[in-house]
Short mmCIF file of N, CA, C and O in Angstrom, two decimals:
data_model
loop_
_atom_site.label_atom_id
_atom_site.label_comp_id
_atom_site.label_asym_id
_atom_site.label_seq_id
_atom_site.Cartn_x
_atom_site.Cartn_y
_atom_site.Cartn_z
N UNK I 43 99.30 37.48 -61.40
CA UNK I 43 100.71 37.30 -61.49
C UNK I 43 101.05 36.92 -62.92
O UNK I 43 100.47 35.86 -63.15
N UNK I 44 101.51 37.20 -63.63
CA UNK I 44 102.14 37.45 -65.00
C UNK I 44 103.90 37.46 -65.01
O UNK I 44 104.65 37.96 -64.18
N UNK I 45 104.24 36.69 -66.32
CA UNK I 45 105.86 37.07 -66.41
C UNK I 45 106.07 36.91 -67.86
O UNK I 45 105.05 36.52 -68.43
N UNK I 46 106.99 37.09 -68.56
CA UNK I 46 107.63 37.29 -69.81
C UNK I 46 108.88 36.48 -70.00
O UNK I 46 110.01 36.74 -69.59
N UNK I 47 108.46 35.45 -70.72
CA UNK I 47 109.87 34.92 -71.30
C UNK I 47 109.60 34.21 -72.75
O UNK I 47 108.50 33.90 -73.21
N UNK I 48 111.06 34.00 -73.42
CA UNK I 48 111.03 33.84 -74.79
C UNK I 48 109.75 34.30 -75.62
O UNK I 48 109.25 33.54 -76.45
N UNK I 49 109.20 35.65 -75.34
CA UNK I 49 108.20 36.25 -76.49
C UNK I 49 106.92 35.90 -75.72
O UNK I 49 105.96 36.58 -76.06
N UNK I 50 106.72 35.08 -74.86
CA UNK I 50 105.65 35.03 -74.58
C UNK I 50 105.14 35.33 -73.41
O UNK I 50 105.93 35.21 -72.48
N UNK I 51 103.68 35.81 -73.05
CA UNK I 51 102.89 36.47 -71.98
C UNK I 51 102.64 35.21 -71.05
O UNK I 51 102.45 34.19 -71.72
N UNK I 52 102.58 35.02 -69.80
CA UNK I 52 102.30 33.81 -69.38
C UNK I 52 101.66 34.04 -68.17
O UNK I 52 102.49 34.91 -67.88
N UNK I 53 101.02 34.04 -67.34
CA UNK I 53 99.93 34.15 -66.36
C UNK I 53 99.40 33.24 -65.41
O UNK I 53 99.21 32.09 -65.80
N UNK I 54 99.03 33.66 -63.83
CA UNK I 54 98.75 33.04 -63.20
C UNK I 54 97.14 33.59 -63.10
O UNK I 54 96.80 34.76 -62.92
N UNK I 55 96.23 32.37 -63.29
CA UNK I 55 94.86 33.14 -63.25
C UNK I 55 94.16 32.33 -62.06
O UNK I 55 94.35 31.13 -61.89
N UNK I 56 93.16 33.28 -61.08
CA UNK I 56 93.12 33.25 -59.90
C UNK I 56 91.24 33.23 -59.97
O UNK I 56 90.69 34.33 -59.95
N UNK I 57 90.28 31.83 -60.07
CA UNK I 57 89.18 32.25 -59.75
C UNK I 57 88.50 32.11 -58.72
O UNK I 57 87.76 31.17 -58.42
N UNK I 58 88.73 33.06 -58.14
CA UNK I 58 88.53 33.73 -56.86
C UNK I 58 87.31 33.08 -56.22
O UNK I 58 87.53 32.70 -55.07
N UNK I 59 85.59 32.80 -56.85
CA UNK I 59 85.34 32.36 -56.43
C UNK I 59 85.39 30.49 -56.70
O UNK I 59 84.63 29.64 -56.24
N UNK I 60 86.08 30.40 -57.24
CA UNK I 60 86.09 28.71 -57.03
C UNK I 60 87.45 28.34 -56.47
O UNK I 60 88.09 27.33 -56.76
N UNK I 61 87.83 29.35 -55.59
CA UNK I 61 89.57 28.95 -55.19
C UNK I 61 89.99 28.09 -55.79
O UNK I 61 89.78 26.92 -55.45
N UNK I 62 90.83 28.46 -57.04
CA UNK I 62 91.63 27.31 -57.94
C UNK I 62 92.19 28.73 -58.94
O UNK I 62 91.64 29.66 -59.52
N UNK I 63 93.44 28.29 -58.77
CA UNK I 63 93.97 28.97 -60.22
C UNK I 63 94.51 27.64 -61.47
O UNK I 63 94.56 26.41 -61.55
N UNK I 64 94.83 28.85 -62.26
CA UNK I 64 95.71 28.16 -63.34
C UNK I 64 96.39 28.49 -64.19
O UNK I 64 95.96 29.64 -64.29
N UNK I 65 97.45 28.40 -65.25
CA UNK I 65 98.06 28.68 -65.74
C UNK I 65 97.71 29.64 -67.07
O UNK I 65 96.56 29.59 -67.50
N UNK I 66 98.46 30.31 -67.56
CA UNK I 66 97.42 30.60 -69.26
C UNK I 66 98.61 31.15 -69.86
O UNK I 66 99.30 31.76 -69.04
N UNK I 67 99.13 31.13 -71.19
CA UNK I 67 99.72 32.05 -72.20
C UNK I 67 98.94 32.82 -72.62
O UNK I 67 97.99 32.39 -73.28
N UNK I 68 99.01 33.56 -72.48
CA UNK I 68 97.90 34.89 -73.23
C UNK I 68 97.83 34.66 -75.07
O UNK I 68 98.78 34.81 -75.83
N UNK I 69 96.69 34.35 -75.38
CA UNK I 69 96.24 34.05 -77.05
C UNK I 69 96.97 35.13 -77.88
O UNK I 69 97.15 34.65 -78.99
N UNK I 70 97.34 36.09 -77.83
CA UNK I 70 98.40 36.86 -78.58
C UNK I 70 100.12 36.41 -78.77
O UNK I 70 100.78 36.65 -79.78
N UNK I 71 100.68 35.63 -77.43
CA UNK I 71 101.61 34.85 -77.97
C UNK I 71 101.90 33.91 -77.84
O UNK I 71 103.05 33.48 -77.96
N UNK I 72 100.56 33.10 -77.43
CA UNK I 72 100.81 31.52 -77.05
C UNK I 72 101.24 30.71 -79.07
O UNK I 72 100.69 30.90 -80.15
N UNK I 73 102.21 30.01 -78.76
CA UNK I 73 102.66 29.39 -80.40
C UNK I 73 101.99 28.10 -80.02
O UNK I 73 102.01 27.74 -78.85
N UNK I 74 101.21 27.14 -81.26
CA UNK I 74 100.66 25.98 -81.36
C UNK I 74 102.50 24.80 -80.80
O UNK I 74 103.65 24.80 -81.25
N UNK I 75 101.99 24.23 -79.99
CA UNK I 75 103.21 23.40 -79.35
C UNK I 75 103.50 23.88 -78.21
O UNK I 75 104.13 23.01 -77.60
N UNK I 76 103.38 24.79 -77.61
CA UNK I 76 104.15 25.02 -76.24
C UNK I 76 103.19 24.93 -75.37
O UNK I 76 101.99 25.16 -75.51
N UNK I 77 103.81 24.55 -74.38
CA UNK I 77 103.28 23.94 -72.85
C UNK I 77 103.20 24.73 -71.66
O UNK I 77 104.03 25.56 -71.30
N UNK I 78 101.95 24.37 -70.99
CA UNK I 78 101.80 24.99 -70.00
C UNK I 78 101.50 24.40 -69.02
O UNK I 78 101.16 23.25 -69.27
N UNK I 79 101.44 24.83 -67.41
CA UNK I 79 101.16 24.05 -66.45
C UNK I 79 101.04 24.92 -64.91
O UNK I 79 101.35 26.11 -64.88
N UNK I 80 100.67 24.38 -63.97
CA UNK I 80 100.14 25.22 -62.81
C UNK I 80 100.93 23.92 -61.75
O UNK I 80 100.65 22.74 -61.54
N UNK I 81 102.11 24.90 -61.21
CA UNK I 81 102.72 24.07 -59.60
C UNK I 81 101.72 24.69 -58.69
O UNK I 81 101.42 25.88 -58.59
N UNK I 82 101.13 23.34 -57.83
CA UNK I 82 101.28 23.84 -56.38
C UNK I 82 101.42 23.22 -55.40
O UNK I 82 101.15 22.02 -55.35
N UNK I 83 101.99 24.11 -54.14
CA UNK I 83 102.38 23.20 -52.98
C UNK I 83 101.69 21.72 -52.69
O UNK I 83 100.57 21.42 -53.09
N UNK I 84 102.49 20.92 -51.98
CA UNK I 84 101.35 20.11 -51.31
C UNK I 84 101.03 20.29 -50.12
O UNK I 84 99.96 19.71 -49.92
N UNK I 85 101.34 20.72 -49.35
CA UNK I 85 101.30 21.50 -47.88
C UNK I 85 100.48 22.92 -47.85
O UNK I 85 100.35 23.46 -48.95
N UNK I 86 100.10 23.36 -47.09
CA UNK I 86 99.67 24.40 -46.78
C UNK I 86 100.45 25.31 -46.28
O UNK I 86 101.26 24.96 -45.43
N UNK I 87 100.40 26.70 -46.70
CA UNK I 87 101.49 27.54 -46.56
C UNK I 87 101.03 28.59 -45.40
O UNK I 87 100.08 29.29 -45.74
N UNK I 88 101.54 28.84 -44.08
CA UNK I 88 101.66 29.32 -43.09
C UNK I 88 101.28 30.69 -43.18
O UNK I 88 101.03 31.05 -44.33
N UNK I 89 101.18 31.50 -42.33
CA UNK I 89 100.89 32.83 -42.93
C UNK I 89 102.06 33.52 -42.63
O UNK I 89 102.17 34.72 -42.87
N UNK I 90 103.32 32.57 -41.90
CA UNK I 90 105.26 33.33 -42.49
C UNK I 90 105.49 33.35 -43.37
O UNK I 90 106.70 33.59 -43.49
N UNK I 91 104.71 33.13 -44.80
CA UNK I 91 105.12 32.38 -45.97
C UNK I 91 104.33 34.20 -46.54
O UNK I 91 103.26 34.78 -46.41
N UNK I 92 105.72 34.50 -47.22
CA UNK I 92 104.97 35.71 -48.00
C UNK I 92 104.21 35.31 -49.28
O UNK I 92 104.55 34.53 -50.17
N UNK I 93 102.71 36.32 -49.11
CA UNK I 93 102.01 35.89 -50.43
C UNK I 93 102.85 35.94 -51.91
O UNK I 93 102.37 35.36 -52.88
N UNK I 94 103.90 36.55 -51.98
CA UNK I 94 104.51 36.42 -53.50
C UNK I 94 105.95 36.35 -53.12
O UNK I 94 106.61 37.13 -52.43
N UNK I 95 106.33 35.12 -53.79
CA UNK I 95 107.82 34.81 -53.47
C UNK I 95 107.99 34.17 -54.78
O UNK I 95 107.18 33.80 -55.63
N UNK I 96 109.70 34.14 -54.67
CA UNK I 96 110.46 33.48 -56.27
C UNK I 96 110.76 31.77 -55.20
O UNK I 96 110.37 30.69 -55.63
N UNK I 97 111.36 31.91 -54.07
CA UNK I 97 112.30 30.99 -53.72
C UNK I 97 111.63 29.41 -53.46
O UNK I 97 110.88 29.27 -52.49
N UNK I 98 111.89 28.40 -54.24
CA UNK I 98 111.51 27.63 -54.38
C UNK I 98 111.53 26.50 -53.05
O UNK I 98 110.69 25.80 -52.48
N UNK I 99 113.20 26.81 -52.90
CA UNK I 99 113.46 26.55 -51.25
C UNK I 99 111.69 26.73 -50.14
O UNK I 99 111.58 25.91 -49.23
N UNK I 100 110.88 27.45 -50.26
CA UNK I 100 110.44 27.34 -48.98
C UNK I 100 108.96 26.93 -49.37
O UNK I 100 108.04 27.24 -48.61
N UNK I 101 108.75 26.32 -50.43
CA UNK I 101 107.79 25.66 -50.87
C UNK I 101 108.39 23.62 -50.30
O UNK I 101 107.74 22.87 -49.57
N UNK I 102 109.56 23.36 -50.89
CA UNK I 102 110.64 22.55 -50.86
C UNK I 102 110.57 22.22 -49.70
O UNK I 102 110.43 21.02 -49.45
N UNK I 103 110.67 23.48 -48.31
CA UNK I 103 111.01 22.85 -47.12
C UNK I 103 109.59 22.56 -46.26
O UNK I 103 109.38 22.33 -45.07
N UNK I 104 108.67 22.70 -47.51
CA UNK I 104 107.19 22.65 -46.41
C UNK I 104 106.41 21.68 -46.97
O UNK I 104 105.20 21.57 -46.77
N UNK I 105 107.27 20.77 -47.87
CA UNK I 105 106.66 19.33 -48.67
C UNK I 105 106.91 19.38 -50.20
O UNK I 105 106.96 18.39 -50.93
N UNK I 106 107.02 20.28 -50.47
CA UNK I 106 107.15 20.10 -52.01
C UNK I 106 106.07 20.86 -52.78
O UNK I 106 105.60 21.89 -52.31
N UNK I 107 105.73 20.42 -53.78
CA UNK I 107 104.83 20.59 -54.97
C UNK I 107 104.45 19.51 -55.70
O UNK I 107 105.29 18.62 -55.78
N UNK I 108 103.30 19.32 -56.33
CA UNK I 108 103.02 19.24 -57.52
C UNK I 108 102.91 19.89 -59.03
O UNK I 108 103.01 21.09 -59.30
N UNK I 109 102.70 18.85 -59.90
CA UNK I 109 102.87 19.27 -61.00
C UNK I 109 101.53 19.73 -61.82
O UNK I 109 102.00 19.62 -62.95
N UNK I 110 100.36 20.12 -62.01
CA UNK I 110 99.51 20.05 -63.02
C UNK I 110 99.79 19.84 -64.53
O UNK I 110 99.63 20.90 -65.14
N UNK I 111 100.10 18.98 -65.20
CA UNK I 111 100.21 19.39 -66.56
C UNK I 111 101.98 18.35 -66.71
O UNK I 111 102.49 17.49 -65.99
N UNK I 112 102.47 19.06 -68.11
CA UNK I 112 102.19 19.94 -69.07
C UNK I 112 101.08 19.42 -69.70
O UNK I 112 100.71 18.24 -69.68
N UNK I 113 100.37 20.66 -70.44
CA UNK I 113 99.43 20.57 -71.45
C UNK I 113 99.63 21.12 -72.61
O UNK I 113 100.16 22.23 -72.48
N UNK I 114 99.43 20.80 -73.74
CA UNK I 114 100.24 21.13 -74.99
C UNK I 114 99.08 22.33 -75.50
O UNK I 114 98.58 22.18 -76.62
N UNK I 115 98.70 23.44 -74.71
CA UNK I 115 97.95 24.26 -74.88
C UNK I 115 98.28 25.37 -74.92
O UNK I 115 99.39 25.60 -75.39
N UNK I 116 97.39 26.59 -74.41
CA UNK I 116 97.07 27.91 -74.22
C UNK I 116 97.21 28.22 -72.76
O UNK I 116 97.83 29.16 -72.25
N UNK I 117 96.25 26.88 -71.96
CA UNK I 117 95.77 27.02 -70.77
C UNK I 117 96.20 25.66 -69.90
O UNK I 117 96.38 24.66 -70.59
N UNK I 118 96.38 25.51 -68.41
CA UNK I 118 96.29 24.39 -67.72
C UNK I 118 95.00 23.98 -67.75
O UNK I 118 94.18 24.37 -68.57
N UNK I 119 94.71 22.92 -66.55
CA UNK I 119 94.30 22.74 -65.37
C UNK I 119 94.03 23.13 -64.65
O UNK I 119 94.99 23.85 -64.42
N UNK I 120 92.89 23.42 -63.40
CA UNK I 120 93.24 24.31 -62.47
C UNK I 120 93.50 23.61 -61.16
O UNK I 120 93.10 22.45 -61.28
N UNK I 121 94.00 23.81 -59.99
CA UNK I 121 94.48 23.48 -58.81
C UNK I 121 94.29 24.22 -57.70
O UNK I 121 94.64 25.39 -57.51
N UNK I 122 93.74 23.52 -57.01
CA UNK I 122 92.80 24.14 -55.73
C UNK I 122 94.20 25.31 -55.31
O UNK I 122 95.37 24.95 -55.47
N UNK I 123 93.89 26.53 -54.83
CA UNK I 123 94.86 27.56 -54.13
C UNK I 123 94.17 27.44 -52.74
O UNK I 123 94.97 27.70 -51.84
N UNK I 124 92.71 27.07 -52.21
CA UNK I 124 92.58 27.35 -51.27
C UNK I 124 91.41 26.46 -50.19
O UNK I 124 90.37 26.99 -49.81
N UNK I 125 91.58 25.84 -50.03
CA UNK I 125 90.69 24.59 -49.49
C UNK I 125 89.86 25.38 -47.70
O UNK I 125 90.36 25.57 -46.59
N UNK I 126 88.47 25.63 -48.28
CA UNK I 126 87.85 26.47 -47.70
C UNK I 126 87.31 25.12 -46.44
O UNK I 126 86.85 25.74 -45.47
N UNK I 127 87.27 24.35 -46.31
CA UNK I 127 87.16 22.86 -45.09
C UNK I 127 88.06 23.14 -44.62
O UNK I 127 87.80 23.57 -43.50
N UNK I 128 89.50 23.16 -44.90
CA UNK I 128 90.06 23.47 -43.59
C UNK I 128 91.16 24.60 -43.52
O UNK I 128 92.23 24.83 -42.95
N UNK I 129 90.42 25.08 -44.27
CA UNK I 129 91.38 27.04 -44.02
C UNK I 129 92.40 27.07 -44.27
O UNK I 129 93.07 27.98 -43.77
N UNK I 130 93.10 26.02 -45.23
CA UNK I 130 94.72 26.12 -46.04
C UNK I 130 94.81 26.64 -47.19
O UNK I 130 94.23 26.42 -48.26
N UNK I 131 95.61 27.37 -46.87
CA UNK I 131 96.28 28.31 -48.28
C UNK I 131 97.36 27.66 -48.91
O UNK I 131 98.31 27.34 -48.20
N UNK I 132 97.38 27.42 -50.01
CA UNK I 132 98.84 26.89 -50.64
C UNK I 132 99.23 27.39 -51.96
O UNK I 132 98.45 27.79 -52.82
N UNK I 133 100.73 27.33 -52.08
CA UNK I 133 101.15 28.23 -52.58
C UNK I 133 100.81 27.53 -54.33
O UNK I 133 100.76 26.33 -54.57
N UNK I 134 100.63 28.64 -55.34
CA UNK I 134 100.55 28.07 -56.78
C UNK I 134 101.82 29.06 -57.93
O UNK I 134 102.34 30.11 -57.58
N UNK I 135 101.98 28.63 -58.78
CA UNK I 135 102.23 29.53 -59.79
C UNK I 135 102.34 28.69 -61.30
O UNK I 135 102.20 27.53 -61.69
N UNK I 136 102.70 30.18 -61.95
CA UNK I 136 102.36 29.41 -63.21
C UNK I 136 103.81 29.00 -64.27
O UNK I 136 104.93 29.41 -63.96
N UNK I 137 103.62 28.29 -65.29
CA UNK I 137 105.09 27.53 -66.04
C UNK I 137 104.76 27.49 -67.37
O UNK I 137 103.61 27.36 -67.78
N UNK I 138 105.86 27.61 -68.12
CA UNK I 138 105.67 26.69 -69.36
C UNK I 138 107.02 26.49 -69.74
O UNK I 138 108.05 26.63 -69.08
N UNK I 139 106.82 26.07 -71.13
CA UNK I 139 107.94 25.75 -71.89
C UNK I 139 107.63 25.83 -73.63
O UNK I 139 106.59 25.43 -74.16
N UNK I 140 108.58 26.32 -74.22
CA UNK I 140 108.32 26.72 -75.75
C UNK I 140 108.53 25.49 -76.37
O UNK I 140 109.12 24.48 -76.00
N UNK I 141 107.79 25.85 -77.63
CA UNK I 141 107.72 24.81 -78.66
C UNK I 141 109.00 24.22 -78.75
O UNK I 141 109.36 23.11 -78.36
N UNK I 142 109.62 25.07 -79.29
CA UNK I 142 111.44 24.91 -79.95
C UNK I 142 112.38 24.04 -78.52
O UNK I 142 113.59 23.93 -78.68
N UNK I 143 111.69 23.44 -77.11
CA UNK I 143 112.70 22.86 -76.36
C UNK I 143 113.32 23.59 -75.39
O UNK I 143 113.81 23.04 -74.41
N UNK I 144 113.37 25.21 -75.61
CA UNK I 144 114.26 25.88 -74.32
C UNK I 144 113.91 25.43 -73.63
O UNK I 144 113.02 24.59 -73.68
N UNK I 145 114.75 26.02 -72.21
CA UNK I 145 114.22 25.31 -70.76
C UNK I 145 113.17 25.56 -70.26
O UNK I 145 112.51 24.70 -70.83
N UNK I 146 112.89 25.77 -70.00
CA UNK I 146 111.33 25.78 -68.76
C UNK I 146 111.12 27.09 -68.04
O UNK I 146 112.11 27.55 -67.48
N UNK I 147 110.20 27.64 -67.99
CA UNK I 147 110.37 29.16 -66.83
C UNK I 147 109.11 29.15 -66.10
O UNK I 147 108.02 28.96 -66.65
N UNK I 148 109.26 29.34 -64.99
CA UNK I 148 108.11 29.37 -63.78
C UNK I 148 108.39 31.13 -63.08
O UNK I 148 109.45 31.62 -62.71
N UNK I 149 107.15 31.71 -63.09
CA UNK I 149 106.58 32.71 -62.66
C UNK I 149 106.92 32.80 -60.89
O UNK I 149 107.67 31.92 -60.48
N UNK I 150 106.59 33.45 -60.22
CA UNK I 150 106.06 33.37 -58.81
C UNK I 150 105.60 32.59 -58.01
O UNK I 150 104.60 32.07 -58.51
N UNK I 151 105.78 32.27 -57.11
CA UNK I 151 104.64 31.51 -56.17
C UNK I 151 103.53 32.79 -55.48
O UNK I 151 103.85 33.95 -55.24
N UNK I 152 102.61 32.36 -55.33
CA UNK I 152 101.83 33.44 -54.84
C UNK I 152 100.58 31.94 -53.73
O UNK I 152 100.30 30.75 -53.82
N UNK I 153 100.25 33.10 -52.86
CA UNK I 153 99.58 32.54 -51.70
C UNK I 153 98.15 33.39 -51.74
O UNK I 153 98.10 34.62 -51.66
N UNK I 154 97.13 32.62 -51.86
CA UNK I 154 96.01 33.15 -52.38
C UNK I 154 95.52 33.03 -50.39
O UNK I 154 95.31 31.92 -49.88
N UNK I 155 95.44 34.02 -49.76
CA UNK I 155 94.95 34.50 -48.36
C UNK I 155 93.43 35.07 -48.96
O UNK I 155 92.48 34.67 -48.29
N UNK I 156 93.05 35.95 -50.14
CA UNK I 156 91.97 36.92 -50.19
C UNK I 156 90.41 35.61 -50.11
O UNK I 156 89.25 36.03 -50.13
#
């Protein structure tokens, strides 16, 4: 999962086998100062819950989120997507924010089922 804002590449990275993603600006336009970070649910996300959604609402109505980060990097943290003990999926995506102060932009939620 990937998105584009103010110039920069920003990414949700998914390692598959250590169920945990995390955030990344891609090294071509990450600028020294800007922040990055990895939301994810705190709840476990149902399998009504489509694997890729924008709406924040239904993360919101199933407990919320956490924050990983910010980290004044390239890359987060990573944050469990999938807790293989007791078969919960929860939802993650990725964020940042530019050097210069604009607001903030968050990617997708995505539901790591694979």
């Amino acid at each position: 999962m990937s998105f584009s804002a103010y110039g920069r590449d920003v990414e949700l990275r998914n390692g598959k086998a250590f169920n945990h993603s995390f955030a990344a600006i891609t090294a071509a336009t990450y600028q020294t100062g800007d922040q990055v970070w990895a939301d994810r649910s705190l709840n476990a996300m149902g399998s009504d819950v489509p694997t890729h959604f924008y709406d924040d609402n239904i993360v919101r109505s199933r407990g919320g989120w956490k924050q990983c980060g910010p980290f004044t990097t390239s890359t987060s943290d990573q944050v469990m997507n999938w807790n293989t003990d007791t078969q919960h999926h929860f939802a993650a995506r990725a964020c940042f924010r530019p050097k210069d102060g604009r607001p903030s932009v968050c990617g997708e939620w995505y539901v790591d089922r694979s």
